[in-house]
Amino acid sequence: MFKITGLDKLQRDLEEAQRALGELDGELGTINFNPHDPSSIEAAIQSVYCMVDERAGQYASNPVVGPMIEEMKESYRESILQKAAEARLQADEDE
């Protein structure tokens, strides 16, 4: 006879992950930044990090949710940097 352990913890982790996803569903908020000002871009990135942490930070120690939170933050960071670069290019073309 085999005894399987850890399923209770896995089930709790998955339930917690489901709650975290519910917290992150929908719009997180709005950010504004000056694409020509690196400190403004960095402030926008930090603002998004705070929004994510406010919604799901309580689940950061969850082995399912923690990595997902970090991936989301990186995705938002890359998106902000890309939008800033696009705005700078557009401004250069308009001149």
C-alpha positions as MATLAB code, in Angstrom:
seq = 'MFKITGLDKLQRDLEEAQRALGELDGELGTINFNPHDPSSIEAAIQSVYCMVDERAGQYASNPVVGPMIEEMKESYRESILQKAAEARLQADEDE';
ca = [
       0.000    0.000    0.000;
       1.274    3.477   -0.895;
       0.679    6.649    0.989;
       0.604    9.793   -1.122;
       1.385   12.977    0.757;
       1.403   16.582   -0.324;
      -1.948   16.607   -2.094;
      -3.517   18.756    0.614;
      -0.784   21.361    0.211;
      -1.097   21.237   -3.574;
      -4.846   21.715   -3.322;
      -4.376   24.705   -0.968;
      -1.774   26.196   -3.324;
      -4.108   25.830   -6.289;
      -7.043   27.351   -4.400;
      -4.840   30.261   -3.399;
      -3.690   30.631   -7.012;
      -7.306   30.804   -8.106;
      -7.981   33.605   -5.604;
      -4.865   35.472   -6.783;
      -5.961   35.221  -10.396;
      -9.331   36.617   -9.398;
      -7.574   39.573   -7.769;
      -5.569   40.227  -10.928;
      -8.501   39.893  -13.299;
      -9.539   43.097  -15.021;
      -7.871   46.475  -15.148;
      -5.090   47.073  -12.617;
      -5.026   50.823  -13.001;
      -3.754   53.617  -15.184;
      -0.260   54.972  -15.496;
       1.110   58.005  -17.264;
       4.712   58.771  -18.062;
       6.904   61.022  -20.137;
       8.597   58.808  -22.744;
      11.527   61.241  -22.911;
      12.213   61.150  -19.162;
      13.889   57.980  -17.847;
      12.863   58.762  -14.261;
       9.236   59.096  -15.350;
       9.433   55.740  -17.131;
      10.984   54.115  -14.057;
       8.295   55.655  -11.830;
       5.623   54.166  -14.108;
       7.264   50.741  -13.867;
       7.405   50.977  -10.075;
       3.773   52.088  -10.029;
       2.731   48.986  -11.965;
       4.775   46.796   -9.629;
       2.910   48.326   -6.690;
      -0.453   47.745   -8.369;
       0.359   44.070   -8.884;
       1.675   43.716   -5.331;
      -1.395   45.433   -3.872;
      -3.668   42.996   -5.662;
      -1.727   39.743   -5.330;
       1.306   40.348   -3.135;
      -0.245   38.418   -0.275;
       0.071   35.307   -2.458;
       3.713   35.880   -3.471;
       4.981   32.987   -1.351;
       2.667   30.575   -3.152;
       4.813   28.384   -5.464;
       2.287   28.768   -8.284;
       1.493   32.456   -7.871;
       4.913   33.877   -6.946;
       6.564   33.151  -10.296;
       3.429   34.290  -12.121;
       3.537   37.645  -10.309;
       7.174   38.129  -11.302;
       6.389   37.240  -14.926;
       3.519   39.724  -14.955;
       5.750   42.472  -13.593;
       8.399   41.760  -16.222;
       5.769   41.743  -18.961;
       4.376   45.103  -17.824;
       7.919   46.501  -17.560;
       8.735   45.438  -21.112;
       5.443   46.873  -22.355;
       6.117   50.262  -20.747;
       9.642   50.365  -22.176;
       8.317   49.449  -25.610;
       5.587   52.087  -25.518;
       8.137   54.708  -24.436;
      10.453   53.755  -27.311;
       7.581   53.869  -29.796;
       6.510   57.293  -28.530;
      10.068   58.616  -28.876;
      10.303   57.265  -32.426;
       6.972   58.820  -33.322;
       8.075   62.169  -31.914;
      11.293   61.982  -33.961;
       9.301   61.249  -37.130;
       6.974   64.188  -36.457;
       9.871   66.642  -36.268;
];
